[in-house]
XYZ file of C-alpha atoms in Angstrom:
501
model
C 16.643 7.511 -17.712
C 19.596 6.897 -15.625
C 23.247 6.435 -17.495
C 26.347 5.123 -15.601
C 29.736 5.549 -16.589
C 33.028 4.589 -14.878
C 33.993 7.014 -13.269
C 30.632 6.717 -10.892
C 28.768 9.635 -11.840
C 25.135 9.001 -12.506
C 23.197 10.909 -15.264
C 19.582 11.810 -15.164
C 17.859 13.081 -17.740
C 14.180 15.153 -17.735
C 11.678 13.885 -19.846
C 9.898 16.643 -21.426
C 6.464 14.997 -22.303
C 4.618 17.936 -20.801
C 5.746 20.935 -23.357
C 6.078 18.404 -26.061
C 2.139 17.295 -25.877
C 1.245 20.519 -25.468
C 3.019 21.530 -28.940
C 1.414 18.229 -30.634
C -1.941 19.587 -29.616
C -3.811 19.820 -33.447
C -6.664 22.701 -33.143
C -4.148 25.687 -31.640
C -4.497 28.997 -32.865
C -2.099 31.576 -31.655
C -2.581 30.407 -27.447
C -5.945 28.578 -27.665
C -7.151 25.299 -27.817
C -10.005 25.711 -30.758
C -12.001 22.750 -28.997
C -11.544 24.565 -25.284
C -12.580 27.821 -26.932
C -15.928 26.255 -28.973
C -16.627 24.420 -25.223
C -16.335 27.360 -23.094
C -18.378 29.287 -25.795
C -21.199 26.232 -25.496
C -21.029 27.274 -21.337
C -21.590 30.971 -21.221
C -24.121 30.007 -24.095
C -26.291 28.542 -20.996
C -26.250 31.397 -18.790
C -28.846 33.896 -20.371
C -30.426 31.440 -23.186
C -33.386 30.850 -21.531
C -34.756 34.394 -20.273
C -33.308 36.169 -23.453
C -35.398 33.185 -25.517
C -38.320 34.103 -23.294
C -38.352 37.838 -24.252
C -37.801 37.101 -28.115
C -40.668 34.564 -28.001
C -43.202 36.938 -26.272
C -44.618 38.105 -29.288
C -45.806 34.877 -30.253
C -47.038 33.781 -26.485
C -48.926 36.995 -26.592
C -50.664 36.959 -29.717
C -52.048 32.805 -29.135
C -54.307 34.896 -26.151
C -52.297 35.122 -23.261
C -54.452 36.696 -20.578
C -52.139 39.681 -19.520
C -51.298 40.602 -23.042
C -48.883 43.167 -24.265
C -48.666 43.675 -19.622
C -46.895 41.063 -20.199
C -43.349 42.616 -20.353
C -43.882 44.633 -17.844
C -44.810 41.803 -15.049
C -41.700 39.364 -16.181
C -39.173 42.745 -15.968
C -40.208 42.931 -12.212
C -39.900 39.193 -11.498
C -36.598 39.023 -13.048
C -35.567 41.962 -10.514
C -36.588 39.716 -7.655
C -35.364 36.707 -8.605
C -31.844 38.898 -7.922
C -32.008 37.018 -4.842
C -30.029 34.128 -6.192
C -27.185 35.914 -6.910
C -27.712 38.102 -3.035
C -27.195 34.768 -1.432
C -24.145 33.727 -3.157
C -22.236 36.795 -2.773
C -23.164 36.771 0.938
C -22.266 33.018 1.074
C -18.845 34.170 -0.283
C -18.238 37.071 1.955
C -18.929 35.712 5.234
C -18.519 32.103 4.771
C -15.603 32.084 2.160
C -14.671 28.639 0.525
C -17.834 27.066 2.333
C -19.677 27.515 -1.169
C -19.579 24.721 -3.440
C -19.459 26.488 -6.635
C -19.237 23.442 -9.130
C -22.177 22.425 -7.213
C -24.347 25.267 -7.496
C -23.600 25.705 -11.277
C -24.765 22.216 -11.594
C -28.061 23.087 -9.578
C -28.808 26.676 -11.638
C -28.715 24.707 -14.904
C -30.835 21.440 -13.963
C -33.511 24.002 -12.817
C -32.880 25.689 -16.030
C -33.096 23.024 -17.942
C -36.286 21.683 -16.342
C -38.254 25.225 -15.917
C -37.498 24.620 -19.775
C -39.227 21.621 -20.543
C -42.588 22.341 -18.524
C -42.868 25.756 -20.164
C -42.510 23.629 -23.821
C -46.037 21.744 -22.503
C -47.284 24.354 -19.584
C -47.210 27.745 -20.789
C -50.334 28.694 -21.522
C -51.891 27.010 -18.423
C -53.559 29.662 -16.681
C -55.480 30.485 -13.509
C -57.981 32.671 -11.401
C -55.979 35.065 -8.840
C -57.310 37.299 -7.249
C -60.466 37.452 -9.378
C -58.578 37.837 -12.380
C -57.003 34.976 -15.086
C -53.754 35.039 -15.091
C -50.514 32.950 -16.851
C -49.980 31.532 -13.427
C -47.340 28.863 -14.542
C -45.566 30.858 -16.735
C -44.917 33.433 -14.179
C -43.588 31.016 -11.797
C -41.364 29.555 -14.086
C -40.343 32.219 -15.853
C -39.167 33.476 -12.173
C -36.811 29.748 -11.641
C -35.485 30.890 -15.293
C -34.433 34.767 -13.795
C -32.989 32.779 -10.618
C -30.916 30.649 -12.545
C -29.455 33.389 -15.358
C -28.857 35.653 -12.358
C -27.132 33.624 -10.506
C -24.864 32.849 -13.764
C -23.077 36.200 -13.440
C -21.971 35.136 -9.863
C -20.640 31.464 -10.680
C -20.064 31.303 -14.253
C -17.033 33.865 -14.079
C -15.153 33.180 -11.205
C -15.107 29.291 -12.854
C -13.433 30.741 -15.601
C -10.524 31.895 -13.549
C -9.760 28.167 -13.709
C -8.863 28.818 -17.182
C -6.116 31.114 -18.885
C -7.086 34.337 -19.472
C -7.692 33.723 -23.415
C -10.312 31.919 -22.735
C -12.292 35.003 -21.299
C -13.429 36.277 -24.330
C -15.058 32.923 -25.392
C -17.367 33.082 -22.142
C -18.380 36.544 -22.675
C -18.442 35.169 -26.742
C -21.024 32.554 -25.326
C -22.945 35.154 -23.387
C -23.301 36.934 -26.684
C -24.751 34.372 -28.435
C -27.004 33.560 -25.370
C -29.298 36.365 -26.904
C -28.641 36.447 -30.998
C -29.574 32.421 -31.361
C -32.858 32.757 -29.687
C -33.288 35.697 -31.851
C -32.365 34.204 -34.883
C -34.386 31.492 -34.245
C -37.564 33.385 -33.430
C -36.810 35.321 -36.400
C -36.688 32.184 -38.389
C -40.037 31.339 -36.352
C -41.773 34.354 -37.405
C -42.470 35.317 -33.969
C -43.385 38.947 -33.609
C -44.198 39.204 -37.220
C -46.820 41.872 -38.068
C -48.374 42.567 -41.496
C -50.161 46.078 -42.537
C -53.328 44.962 -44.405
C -55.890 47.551 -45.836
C -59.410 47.227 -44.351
C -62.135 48.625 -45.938
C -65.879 49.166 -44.746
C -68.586 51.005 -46.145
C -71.711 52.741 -44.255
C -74.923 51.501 -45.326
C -76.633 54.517 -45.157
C -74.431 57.097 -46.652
C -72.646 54.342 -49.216
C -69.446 56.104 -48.390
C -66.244 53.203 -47.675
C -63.388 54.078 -45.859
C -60.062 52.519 -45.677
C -58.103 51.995 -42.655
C -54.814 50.183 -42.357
C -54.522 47.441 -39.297
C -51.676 45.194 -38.302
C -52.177 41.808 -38.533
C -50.241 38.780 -36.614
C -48.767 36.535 -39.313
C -48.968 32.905 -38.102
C -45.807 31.492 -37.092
C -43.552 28.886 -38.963
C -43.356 26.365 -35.501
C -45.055 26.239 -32.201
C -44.022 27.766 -28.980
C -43.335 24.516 -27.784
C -40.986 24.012 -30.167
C -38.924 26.864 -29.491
C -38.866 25.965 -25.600
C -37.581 22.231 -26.319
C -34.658 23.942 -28.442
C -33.924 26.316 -25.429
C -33.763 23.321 -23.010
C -31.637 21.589 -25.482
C -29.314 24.802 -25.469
C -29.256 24.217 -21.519
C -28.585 21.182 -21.144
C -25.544 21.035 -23.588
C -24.058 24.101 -21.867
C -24.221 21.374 -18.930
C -22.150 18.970 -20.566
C -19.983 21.715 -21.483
C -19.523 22.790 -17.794
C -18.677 19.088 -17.208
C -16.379 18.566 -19.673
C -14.385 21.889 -18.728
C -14.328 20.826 -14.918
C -13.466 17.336 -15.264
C -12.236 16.056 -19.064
C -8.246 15.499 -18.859
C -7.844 17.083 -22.219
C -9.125 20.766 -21.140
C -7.009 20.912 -17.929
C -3.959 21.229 -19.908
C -5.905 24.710 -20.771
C -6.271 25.255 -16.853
C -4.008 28.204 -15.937
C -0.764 27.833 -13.839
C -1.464 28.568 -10.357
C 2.116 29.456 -9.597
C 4.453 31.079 -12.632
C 6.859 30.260 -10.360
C 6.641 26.777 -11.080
C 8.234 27.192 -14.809
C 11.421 28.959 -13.808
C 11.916 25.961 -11.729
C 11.465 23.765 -13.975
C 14.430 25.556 -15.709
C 16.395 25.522 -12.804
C 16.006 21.692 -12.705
C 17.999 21.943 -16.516
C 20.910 23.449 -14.972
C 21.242 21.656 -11.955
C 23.382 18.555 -11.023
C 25.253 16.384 -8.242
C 27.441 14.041 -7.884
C 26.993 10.367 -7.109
C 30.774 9.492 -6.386
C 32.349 8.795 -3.180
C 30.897 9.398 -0.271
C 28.870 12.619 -1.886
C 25.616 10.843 -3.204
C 22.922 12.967 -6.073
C 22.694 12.863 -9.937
C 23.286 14.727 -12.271
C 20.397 16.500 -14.575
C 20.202 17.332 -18.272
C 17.358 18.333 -20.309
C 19.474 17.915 -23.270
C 20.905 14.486 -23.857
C 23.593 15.761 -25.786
C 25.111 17.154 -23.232
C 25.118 14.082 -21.065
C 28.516 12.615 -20.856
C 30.246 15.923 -19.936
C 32.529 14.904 -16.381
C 33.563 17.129 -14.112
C 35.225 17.255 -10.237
C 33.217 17.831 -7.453
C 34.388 20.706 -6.007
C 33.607 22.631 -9.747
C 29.531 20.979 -9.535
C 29.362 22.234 -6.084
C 30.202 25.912 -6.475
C 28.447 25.770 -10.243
C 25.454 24.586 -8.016
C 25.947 26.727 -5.602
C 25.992 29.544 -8.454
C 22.908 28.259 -10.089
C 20.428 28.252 -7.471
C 21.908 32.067 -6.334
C 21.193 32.931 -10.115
C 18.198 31.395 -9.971
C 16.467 32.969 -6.165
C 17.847 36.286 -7.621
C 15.787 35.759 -11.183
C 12.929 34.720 -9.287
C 12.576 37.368 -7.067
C 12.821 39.701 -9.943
C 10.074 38.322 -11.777
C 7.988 38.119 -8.924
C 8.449 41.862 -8.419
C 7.740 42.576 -12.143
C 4.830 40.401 -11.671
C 3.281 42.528 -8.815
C 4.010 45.754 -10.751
C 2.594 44.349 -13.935
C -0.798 43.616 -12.212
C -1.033 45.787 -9.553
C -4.107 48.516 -9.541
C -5.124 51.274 -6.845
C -8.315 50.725 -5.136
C -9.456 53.861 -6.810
C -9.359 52.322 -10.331
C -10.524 49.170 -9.069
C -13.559 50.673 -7.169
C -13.913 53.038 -10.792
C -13.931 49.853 -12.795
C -16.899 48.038 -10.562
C -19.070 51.324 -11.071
C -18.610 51.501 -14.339
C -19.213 47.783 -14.916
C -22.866 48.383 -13.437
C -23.591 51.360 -15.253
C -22.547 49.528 -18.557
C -24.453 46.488 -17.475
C -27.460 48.803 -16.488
C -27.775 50.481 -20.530
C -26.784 46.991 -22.511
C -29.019 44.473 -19.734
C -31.991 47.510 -19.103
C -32.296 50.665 -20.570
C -31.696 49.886 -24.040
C -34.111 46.709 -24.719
C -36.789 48.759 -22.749
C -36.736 51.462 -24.982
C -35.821 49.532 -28.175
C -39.565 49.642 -29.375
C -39.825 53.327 -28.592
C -36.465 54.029 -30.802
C -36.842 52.145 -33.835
C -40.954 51.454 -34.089
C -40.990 55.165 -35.694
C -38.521 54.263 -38.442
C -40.751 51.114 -39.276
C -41.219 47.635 -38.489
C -38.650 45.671 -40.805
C -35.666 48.796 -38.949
C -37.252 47.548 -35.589
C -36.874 43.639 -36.239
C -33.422 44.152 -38.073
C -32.095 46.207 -35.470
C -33.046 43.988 -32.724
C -31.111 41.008 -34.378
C -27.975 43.555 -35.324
C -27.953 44.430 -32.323
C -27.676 40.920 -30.449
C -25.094 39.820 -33.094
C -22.771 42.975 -32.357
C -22.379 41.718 -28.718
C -20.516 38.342 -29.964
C -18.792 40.002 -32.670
C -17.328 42.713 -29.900
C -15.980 39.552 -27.552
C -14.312 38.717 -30.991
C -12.545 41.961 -31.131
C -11.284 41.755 -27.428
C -9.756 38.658 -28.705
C -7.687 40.380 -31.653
C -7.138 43.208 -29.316
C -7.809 44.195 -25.640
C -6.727 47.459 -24.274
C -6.226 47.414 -20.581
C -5.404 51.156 -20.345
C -8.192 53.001 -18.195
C -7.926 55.925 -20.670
C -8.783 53.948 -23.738
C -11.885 52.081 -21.377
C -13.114 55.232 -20.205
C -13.215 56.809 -23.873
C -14.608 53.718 -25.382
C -17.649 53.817 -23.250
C -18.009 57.657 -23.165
C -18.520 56.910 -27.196
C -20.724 53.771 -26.280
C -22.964 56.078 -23.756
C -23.078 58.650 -26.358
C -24.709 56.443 -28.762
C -26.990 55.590 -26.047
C -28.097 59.018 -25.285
C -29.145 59.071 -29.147
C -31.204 56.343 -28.640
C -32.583 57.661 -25.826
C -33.728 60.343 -26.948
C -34.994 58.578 -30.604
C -37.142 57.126 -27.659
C -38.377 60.396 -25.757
C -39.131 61.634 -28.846
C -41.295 58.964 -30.305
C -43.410 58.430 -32.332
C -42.183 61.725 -34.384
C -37.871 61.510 -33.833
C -35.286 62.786 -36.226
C -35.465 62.063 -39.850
C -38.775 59.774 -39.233
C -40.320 58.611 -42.791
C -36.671 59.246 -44.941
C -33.716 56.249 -45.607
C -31.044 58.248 -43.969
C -33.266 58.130 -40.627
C -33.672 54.813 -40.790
C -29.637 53.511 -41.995
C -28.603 55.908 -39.112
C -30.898 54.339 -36.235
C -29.702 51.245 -36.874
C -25.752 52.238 -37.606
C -26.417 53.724 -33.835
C -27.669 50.784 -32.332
C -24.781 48.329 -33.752
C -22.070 50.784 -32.623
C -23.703 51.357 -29.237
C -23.719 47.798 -28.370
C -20.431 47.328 -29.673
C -18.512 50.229 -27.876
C -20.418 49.246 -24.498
C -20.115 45.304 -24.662
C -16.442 46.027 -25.892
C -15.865 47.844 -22.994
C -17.569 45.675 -20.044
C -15.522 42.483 -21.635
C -12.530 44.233 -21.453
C -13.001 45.288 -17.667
C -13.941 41.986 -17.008
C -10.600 40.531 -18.634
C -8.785 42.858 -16.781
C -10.086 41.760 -13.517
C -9.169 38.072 -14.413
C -5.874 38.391 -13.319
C -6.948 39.439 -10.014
C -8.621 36.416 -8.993
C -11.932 34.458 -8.541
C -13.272 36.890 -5.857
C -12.688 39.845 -8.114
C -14.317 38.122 -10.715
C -17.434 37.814 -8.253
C -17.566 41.566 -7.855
C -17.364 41.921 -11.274
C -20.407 39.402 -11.801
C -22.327 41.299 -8.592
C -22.049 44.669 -10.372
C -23.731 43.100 -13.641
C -26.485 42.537 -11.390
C -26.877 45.400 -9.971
C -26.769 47.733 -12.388
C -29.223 45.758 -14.313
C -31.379 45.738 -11.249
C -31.360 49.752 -11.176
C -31.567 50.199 -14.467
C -34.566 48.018 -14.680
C -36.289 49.403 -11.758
C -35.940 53.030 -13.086
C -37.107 52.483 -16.918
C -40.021 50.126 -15.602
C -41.129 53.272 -13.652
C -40.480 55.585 -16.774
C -42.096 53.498 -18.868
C -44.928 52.017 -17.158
C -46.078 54.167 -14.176
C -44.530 57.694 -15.398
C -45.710 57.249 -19.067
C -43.010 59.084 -20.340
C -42.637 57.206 -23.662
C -45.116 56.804 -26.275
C -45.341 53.863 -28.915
C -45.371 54.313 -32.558
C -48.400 52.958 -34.524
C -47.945 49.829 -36.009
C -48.641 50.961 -39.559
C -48.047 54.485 -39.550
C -51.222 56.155 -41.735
């Protein structure tokens, strides 16, 4: 709006419809938008659905006569390891051919192959065939590989899209990758998949009339199909796809998008302050971002040196807070370098060693402490991204002791697990309250503490956030590789019966 008065001096005034639709914004809760949050939650939702839904639903696929049978595991831990390829290619994209990469695109790819892999597992999965002279679940092993390619490939794309965001919204990705494993689970739990009943058998010998008792598990039947419970998984997919889309190209979520350049506000108050003149032969307007001040008249040599003054003020203030900015987010390459290793070793217990061993730990302690853990257990990971909402410590000290306590809890599981099928307090209630108090705070302390290194590395960048996303994968990779080989070629474990006699 320009104003002119008599005396020649024209008055311009800033229309503030930026800050003032951001204030009239409904669903705000301290610095969020509620429907950004719930959206960015529906995306990280996408990136582990389908492989964590595969692992809860194994029971059932195993049990309708799958011809590798409880091998199973073992096979789809390996092909998950090689399908780390995904994410090999996009890092080295990145490194030596930076910006070449389109990222938008390849999220889009990951998730249509997700999606699809998906929907022919829902009609294909027990289709099997002769290799090698031996039957095998040839099309679910070459799907389930696309489904490892795509979640893999997540950790390297999925984060450093979210620098696009402010760094609230962190938290509600690694909320989404939470949930990526306790829906399937509460859904197969709602299935019945996995479920085992003890029944007494009984059979008596002819010849000496004598009947014995023995006590077998039995498979209960379960509530829906397996292909059921792969159409909801593609469903799950495919919305995190609209999500994606939504976040990358809906008007309404890049008002969430953070500022590229801080710098850009204090100019914006520098353009309240500022004024020229428009009389004579000196030609400008003058600026107000309050119209009552508009009226206010004064000579032009005053303006001048109060402009003058004002943008001084203003270089000086910026500079400042550009300095304070640096300091505030600087880091030494040690702690950085720190951080990334102990990203992958927290990656490598909460992605690896723990669900390896989970059967091992809490089998002993009895079935209904192995299926409750397993769902605590995948609900404490959300719950934990909740908590680094409320509160996020970025000092290294508090880190480092959170997941000293998290690794501790992990060394009691591990040895619950090296000690099976007889471990501490086996057959009483405190055994079995404390195995699964360990388990909850375990993945707690450690998902609390690999959310909060991520967060801190948000402010650093999209590259950083790569790193952070390559040293998921590879400490799940190592971790995997070594408990495969404990577990399956060392024989170091042994399982717990079933229905203990």
């Amino acid at each position: 709006m320009t104003l002119h008065r008599n005396s020649g001096v024209n008055f311009t005034s800033v229309p503030q419809t930026e800050n003032s639709d951001r204030n009239k914004r409904v669903f705000k809760f301290r610095n969020i938008d509620v429907i950004v949050y719930a959206t960015v939650i529906i995306f990280g939702i996408g990136s582990w659905v389908d492989i964590n839904g595969l692992w809860v639903e194994l029971p059932a696929m195993i049990t309708e006569g799958l011809p590798e049978g409880w091998k199973l595991p073992s096979y789809l831990s390996i092909i998950i390891q090689i399908a780390n390829i995904g994410p090999l290619i996009v890092t080295l994209c990145n490194v030596f051919a930076p910006g070449k990469l389109n990222n938008n695109g390849v999220i889009y790819c990951i998730l249509g192959i997700g999606s699809l892999a998906c929907l022919f597992l829902a009609f294909f999965w027990k289709t099997t065939a002769y290799v090698a002279g031996e039957e095998r679940s040839i099309v679910l092993l070459i799907l389930q590989f696309f489904l490892a390619l795509v979640d893999c490939t997540t950790s390297v794309v999925f984060l450093p899209f979210m620098t696009l965001f402010k760094s609230d919204y962190m938290t509600a990705y690694f909320i989404g990758e939470g949930m990526s494993g306790m829906i399937p689970s509460l859904v197969a739990l709602g299935q019945g998949s996995g479920s085992v009943s003890c029944v007494n058998v009984s059979s008596t010998n002819a010849t000496t009339n004598i009947t014995t008792y023995n006590v077998y598990p039995q498979s209960n039947p379960p509530n829906f199909p397996v292909r059921d419970f792969f159409v909801f998984l593609f469903a799950m997919v495919f919305f995190s796809g609209i999500a994606f889309t939504l976040l990358k190209y809906c008007s309404y979520y890049e008002e969430e998008y953070a500022v590229e350049n801080d710098d850009e506000e204090a100019s914006e108050d520098s353009r309240c302050h500022s004024y020229e003149l428009s009389n004579g032969e000196h030609s400008g307007s003058v600026t107000f971002s309050d119209p009552t001040t508009i009226g206010q008249s004064q000579s032009a040599l005053v303006n001048e040196n109060r402009k003058h003054q004002t943008a001084v003020t203003l270089s000086k203030t910026q500079d400042s807070i550009r300095v304070e900015k640096i300091a505030e987010h600087s880091i030494s390459k040690l702690r950085y370098a720190y951080f990334l290793i102990l990203t992958a070793f927290l990656n490598s217990l909460t992605n690896s060693v723990l669900p390896s061993i989970q059967t091992f730990s809490c089998m002993p302690y009895g079935i209904s402490v192995y299926h409750l853990t397993a769902v605590l257990y995948n609900i404490a990971n959300p719950v934990a991204c909740f908590i680094v909402l409320v509160y996020s410590s970025t000092s290294c000290v508090v880190i480092s002791f959170l997941s000293f306590l998290g690794s501790l809890a992990a060394a009691i599981i591990l040895y619950t697990a090296a000690a099976s099928p007889s471990p501490l307090l086996v057959g009483t209630k405190s055994g079995e309250v404390l195995i699964v108090i360990v388990w909850v705070l375990g993945g707690l302390l450690l998902t609390y503490s690999k959310v909060t290194i991520a967060t801190v590395f948000r402010q650093y960048g999209t590259r950083a956030l790569m790193w952070i996303g390559v040293m998921q994968q590879v400490g799940s990779f190592f971790g995997a590789i070594l408990f495969y080989l404990i577990i399956n070629v060392w024989v170091l474990f042994k399982s717990a019966p079933y229905c203990p006699v």
